[in-house]
Short mmCIF file of C-alpha atoms in Angstrom, two decimals:
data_model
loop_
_atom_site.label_atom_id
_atom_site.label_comp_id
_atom_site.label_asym_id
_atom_site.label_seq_id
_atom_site.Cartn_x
_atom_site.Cartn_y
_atom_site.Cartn_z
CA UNK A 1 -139.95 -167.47 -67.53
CA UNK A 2 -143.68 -167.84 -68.18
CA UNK A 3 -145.22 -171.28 -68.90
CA UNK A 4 -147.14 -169.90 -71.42
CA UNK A 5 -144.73 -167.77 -73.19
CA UNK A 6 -144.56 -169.29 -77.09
CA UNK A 7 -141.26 -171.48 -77.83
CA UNK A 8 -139.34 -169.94 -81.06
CA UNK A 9 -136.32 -170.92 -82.41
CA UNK A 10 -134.94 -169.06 -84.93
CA UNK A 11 -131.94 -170.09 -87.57
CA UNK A 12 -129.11 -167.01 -88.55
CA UNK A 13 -129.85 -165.31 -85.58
CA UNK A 14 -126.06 -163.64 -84.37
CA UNK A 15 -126.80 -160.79 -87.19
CA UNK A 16 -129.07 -159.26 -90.10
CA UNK A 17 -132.80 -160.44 -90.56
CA UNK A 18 -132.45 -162.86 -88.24
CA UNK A 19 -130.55 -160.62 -85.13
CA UNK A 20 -133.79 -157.87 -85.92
CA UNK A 21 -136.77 -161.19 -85.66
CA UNK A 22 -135.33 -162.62 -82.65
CA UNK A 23 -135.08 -159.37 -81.12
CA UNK A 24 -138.82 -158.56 -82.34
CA UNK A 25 -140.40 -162.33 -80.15
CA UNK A 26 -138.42 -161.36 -77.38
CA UNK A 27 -140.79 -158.13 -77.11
CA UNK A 28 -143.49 -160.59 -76.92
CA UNK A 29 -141.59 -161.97 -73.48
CA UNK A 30 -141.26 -165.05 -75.92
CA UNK A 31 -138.71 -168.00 -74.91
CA UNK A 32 -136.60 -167.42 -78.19
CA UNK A 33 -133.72 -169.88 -78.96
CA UNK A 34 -130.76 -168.62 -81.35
CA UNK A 35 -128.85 -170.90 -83.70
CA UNK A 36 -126.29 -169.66 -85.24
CA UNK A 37 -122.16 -170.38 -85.92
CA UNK A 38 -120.49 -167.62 -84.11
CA UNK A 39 -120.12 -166.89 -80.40
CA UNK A 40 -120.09 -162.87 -80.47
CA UNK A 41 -123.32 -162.78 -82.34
CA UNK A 42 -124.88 -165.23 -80.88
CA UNK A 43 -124.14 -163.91 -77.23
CA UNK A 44 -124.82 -159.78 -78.91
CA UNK A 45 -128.60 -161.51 -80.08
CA UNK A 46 -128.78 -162.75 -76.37
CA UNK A 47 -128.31 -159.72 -74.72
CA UNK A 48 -130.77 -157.98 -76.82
CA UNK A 49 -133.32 -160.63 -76.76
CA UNK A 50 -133.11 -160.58 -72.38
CA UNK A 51 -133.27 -157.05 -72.76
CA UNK A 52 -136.14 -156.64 -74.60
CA UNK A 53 -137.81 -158.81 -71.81
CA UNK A 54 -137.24 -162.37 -73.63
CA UNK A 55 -136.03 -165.78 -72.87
CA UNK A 56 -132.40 -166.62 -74.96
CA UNK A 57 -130.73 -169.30 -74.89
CA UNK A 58 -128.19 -168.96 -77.74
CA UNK A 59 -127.35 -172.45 -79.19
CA UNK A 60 -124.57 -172.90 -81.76
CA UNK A 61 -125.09 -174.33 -84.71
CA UNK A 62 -124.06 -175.02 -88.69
CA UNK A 63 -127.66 -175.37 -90.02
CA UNK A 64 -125.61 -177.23 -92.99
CA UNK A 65 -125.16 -180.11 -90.62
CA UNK A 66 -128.28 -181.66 -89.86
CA UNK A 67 -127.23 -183.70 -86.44
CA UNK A 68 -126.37 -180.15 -85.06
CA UNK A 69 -130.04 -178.60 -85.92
CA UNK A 70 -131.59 -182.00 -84.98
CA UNK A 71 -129.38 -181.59 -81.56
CA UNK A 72 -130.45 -177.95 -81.06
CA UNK A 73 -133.90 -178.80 -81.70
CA UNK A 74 -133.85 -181.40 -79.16
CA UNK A 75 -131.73 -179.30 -76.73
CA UNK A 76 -134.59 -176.50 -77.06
CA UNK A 77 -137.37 -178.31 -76.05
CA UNK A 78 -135.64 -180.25 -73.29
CA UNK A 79 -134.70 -176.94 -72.09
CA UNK A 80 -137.88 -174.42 -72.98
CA UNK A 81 -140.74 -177.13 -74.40
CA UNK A 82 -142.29 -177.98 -77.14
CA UNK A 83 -141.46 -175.70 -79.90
CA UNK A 84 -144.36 -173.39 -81.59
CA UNK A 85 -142.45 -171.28 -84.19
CA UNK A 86 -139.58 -172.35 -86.35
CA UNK A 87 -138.05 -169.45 -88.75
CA UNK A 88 -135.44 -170.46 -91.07
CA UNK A 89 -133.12 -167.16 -92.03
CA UNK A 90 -129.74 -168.38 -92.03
CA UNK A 91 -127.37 -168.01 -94.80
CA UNK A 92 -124.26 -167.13 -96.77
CA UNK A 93 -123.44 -166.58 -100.33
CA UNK A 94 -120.67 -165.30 -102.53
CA UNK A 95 -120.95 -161.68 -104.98
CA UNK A 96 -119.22 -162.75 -108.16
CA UNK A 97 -119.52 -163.84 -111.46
CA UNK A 98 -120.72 -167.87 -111.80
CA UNK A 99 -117.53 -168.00 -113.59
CA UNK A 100 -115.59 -166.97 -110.40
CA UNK A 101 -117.09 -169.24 -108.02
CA UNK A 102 -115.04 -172.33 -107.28
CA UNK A 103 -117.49 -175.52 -107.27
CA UNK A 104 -116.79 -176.22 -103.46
CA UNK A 105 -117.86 -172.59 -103.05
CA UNK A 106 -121.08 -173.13 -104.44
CA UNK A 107 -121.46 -176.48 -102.86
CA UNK A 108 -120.95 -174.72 -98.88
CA UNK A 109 -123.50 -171.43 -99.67
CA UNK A 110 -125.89 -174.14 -101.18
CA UNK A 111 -125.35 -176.52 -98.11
CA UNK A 112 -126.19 -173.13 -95.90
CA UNK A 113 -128.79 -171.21 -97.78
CA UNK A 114 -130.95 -173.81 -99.10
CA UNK A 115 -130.36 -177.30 -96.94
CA UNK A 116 -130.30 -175.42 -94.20
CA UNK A 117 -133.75 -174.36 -94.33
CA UNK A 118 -134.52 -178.18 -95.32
CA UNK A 119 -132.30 -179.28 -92.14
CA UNK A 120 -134.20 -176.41 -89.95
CA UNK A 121 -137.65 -177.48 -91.56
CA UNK A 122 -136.98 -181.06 -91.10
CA UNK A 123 -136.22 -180.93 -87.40
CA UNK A 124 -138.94 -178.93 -86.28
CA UNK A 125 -141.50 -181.17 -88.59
CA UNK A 126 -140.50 -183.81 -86.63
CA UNK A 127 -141.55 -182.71 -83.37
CA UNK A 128 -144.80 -180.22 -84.49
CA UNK A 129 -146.09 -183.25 -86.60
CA UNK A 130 -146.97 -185.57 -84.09
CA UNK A 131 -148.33 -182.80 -81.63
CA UNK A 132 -150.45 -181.74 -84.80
CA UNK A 133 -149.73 -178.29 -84.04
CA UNK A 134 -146.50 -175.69 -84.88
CA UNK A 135 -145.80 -173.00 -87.39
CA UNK A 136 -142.54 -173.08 -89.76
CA UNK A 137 -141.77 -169.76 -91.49
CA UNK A 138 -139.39 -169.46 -94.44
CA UNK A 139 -137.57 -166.24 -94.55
CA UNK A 140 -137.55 -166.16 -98.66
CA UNK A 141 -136.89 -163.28 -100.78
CA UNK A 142 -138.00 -161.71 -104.41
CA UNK A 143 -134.85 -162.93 -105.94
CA UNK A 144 -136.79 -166.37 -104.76
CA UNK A 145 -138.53 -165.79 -108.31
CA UNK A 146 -136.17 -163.44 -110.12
CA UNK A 147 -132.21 -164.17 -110.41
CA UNK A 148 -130.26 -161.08 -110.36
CA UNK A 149 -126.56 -161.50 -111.61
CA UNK A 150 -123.59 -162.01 -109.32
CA UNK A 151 -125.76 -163.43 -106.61
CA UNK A 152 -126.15 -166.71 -108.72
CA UNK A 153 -125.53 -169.50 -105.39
CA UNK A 154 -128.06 -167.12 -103.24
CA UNK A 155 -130.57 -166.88 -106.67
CA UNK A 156 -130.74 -170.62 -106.56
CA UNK A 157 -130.74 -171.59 -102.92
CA UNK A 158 -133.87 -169.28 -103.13
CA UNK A 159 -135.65 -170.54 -105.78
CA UNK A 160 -135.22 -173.99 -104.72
CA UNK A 161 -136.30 -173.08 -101.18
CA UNK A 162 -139.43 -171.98 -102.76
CA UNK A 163 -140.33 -175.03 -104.93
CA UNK A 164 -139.67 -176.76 -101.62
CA UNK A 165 -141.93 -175.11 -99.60
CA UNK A 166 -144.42 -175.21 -101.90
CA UNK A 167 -144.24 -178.83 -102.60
CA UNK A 168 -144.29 -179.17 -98.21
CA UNK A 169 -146.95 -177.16 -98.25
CA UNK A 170 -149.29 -179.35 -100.55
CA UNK A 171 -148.41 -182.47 -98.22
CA UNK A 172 -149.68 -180.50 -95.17
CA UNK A 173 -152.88 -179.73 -96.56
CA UNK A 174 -152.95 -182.95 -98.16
CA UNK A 175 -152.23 -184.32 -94.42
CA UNK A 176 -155.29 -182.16 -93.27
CA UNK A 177 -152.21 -180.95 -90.64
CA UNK A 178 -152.87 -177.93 -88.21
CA UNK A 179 -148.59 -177.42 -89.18
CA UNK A 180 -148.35 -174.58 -91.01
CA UNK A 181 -145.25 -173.41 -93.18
CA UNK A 182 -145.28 -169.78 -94.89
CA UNK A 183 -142.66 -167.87 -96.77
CA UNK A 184 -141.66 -163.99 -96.96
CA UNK A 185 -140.34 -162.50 -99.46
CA UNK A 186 -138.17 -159.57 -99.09
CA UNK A 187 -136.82 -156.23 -100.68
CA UNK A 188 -132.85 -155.43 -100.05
CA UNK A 189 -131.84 -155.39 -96.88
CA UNK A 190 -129.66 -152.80 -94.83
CA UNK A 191 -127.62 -156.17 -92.82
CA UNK A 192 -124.30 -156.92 -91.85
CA UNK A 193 -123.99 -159.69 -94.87
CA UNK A 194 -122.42 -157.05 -97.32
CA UNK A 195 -119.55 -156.67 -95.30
CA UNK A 196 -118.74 -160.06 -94.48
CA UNK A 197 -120.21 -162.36 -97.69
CA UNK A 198 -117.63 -164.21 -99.78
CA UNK A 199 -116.89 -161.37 -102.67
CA UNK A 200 -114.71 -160.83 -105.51
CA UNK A 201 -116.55 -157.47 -107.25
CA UNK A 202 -114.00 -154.95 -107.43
CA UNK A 203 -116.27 -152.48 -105.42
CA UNK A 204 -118.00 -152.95 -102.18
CA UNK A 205 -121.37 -154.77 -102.39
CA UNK A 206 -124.41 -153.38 -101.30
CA UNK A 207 -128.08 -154.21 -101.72
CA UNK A 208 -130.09 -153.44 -104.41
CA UNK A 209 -132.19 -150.69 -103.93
CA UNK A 210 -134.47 -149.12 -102.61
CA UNK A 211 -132.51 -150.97 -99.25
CA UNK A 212 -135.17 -151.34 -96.33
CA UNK A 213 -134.55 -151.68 -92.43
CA UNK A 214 -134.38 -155.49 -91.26
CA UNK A 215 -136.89 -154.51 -88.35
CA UNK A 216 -139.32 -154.49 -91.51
CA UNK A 217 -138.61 -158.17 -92.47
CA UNK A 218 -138.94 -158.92 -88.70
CA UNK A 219 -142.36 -156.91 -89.02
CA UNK A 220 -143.08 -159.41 -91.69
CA UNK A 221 -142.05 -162.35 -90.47
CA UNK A 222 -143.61 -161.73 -86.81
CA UNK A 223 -146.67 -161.12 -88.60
CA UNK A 224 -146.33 -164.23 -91.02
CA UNK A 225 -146.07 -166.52 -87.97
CA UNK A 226 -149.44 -165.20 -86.13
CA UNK A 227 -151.50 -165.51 -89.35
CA UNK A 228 -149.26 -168.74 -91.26
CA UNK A 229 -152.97 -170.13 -93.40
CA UNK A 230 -151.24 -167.50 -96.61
CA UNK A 231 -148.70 -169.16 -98.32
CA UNK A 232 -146.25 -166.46 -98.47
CA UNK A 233 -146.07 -162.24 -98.06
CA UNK A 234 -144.20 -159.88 -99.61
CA UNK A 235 -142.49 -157.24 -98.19
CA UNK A 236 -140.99 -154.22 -99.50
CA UNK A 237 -143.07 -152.11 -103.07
CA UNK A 238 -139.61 -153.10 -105.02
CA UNK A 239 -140.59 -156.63 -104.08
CA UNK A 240 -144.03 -156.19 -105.61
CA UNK A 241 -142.88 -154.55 -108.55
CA UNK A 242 -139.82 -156.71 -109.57
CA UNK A 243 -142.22 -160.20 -109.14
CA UNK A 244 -144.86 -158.19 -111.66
CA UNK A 245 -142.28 -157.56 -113.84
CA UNK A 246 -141.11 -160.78 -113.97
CA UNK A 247 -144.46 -162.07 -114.17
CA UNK A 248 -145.36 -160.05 -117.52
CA UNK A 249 -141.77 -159.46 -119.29
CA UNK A 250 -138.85 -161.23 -117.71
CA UNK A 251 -137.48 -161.14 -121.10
CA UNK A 252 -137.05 -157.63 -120.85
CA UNK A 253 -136.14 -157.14 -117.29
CA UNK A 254 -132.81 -159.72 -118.05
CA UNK A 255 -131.68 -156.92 -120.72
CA UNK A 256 -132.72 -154.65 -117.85
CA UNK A 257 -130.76 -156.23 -115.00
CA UNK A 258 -127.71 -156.88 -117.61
CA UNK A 259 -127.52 -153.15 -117.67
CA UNK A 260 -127.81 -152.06 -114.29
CA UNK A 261 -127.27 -155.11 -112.20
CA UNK A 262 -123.73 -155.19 -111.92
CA UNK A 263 -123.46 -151.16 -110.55
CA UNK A 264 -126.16 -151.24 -108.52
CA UNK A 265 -124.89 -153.80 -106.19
CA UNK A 266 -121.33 -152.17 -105.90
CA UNK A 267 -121.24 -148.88 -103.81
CA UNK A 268 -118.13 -146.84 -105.81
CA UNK A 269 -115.52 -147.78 -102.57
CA UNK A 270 -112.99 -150.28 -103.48
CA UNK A 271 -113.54 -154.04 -101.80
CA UNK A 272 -111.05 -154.14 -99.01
CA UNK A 273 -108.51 -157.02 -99.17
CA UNK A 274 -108.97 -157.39 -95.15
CA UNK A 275 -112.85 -157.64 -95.23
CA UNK A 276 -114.18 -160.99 -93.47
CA UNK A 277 -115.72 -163.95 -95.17
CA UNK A 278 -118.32 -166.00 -93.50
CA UNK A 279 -118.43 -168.66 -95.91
CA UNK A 280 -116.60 -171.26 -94.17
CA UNK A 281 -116.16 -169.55 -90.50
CA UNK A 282 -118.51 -167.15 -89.01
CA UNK A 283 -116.96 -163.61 -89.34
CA UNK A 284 -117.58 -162.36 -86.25
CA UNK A 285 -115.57 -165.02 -84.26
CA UNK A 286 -112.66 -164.14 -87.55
CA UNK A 287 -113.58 -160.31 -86.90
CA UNK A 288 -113.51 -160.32 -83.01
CA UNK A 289 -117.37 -158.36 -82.94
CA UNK A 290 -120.03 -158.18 -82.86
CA UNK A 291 -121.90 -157.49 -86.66
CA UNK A 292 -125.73 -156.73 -85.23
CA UNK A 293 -128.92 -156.18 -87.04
CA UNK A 294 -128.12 -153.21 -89.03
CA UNK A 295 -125.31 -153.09 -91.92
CA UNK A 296 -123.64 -150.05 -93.46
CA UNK A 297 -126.38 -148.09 -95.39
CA UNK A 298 -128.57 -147.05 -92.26
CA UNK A 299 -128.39 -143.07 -93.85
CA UNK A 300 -130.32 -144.96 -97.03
CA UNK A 301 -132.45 -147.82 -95.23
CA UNK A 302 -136.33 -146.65 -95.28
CA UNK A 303 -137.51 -147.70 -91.73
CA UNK A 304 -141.30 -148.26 -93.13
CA UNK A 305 -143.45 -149.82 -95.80
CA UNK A 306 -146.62 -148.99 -96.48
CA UNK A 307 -146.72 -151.68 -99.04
CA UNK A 308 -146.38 -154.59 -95.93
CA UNK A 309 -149.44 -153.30 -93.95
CA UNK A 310 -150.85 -153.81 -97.64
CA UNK A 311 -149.99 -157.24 -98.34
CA UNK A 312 -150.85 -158.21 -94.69
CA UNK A 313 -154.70 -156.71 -95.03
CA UNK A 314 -155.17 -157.09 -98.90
CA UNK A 315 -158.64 -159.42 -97.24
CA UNK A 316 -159.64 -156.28 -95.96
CA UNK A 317 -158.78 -154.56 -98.69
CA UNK A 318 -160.63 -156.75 -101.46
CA UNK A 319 -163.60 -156.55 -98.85
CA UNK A 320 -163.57 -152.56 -98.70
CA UNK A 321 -163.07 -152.33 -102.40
CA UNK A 322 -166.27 -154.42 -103.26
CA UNK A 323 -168.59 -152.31 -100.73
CA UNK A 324 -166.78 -149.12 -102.42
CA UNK A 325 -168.23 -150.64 -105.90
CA UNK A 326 -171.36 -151.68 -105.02
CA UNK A 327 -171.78 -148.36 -103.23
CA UNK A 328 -171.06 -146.28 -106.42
CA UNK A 329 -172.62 -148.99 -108.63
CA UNK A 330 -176.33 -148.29 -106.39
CA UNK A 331 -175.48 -144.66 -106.90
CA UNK A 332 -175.48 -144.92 -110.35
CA UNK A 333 -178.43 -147.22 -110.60
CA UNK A 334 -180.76 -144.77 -108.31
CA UNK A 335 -179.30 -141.52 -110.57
CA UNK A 336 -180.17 -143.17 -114.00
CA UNK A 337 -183.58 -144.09 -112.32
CA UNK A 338 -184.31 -140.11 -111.57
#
């Protein structure tokens, strides 16, 4: 293990988004610790993260307790050092109806999806605060500004994860700290949590489309943590154009998503009375496996997007579009002077 390999923990790491980041800083040889509730995951996320020439020390953890993400955090850098990178991804949620979600329901997947990222925040501010140094990203996602329906507890957690960071964010520059915190925002994802989130839809639930690949949030998120000065990236064109829309009409895209919302997160095979819930235990100690990165829509997933290299350069961009108008404009001007 390298002395100078970066420390990263990263929350929700046994499966989806979080399984595909943790898999992308062990490429970098990085020393990468995993929270996350259940054993098979955790030890699956291990295995890939040695493999892919990385340091993993899998820790478990409820991120909705805070003395077990404090504990972790203090376990990691007794163990690896101080840490450089926190990413907050974990989660769970429920796919009904508001009107079908019991109150205690609402209460765990808010304790999960939105105080955990507080909890995960909060330890790792502790420790990269007095070092004046560290980098906290927030794995967010366009539903962070646009509620969709039957995802109402993840639709909230979201938002209020963004009116949180924001509000941290204004204290570190306020600070004049060299902590950073960023947020991405991401498209549907092709991960396990459609086959083992709390659901009572009569069909199977799948993301909304288009459905991306979560090695492209990992892209994202890998690339939010090198460059953490922009407050937040989005990844994914439907991501883009579903924040625009909302920006301009969201009038008209709530008649739109009252239409179409409810189909287009239910594939047309029946919910299965057997299928897991992570809710209260992690489904792949309840399922006996291991989940991975990738869910069940891998023959739909698109594996690229050309709007991330986009969002990631749009400095360059701005740059290459002024010299492309001031070209033209001093081709003009020497024309009409013929």
């Amino acid at each position: 293990m390298s002395e100078n390999a970066p420390v990263v923990v990263v929350t929700g790491a046994s499966g989806g988004v979080g399984r595909a980041v943790a898999r992308g800083f062990g490429r970098r040889h990085a020393r990468v610790a995993l929270l996350s509730r259940g054993r098979k995951g955790l030890d699956g996320a291990a295995e890939d993260v040695r493999a892919a020439g990385g340091t993993p020390p899998p820790i478990p953890t409820d991120v909705a307790d805070y003395s077990q993400v404090d504990a972790a955090a203090s376990k990691v850098e007794d163990e690896l050092g101080p840490i450089d990178v926190w990413v907050n991804v974990a989660f769970s949620s429920i796919f009904a109806p508001f009107t079908e979600i019991e109150p205690d329901e609402f209460r765990r997947a808010t304790e999960v999806c939105y105080f955990g990222f507080v909890h995960g925040t909060k330890a790792a501010l502790n420790r990269m605060k007095p070092r004046d140094h560290g980098t906290i990203v927030q794995v967010g996602s366009a539903l962070a500004y646009r509620g969709i329906p039957l995802q109402s507890a993840y639709c909230g957690a979201k938002h209020a994860i963004q009116g949180f960071n924001e509000a941290l964010r204004c204290e570190l520059l306020h600070d004049r700290s060299k902590v950073r915190t960023t947020m991405v925002q991401l498209p549907g994802m092709n991960t396990p949590q459609f086959s083992w989130v709390l659901s009572r839809l009569p069909r199977h639930a799948k993301p909304v489309s288009p459905i991306y690949q979560p090695e492209i949030a990992a892209r994202a998120v890998l690339y939010a943590a090198d460059h953490p000065r922009r407050r937040e990236y989005w990844a994914g064109a439907s991501t883009v154009g579903t924040l625009l829309a909302n920006a301009v009409a969201p009038g008209l895209l709530d008649r739109y998503l009252a239409r179409t919302g409810y189909q287009g997160q239910q594939t047309s095979t029946p919910t299965s009375p057997d299928r897991p819930a992570n809710l209260w235990s992690p489904a792949d100690d309840t399922d006996g496996r291991d989940f991975g990165a990738h869910g069940e829509f891998d023959d739909q997933a698109l594996p690229r997007s050309p709007q991330l290299w986009f969002s990631q350069h749009h400095g360059l961009l701005a740059v290459a579009g002024a010299a492309t108008a001031a070209a033209t404009g001093a081709l003009v001007h020497r024309r009409g002077n013929r």
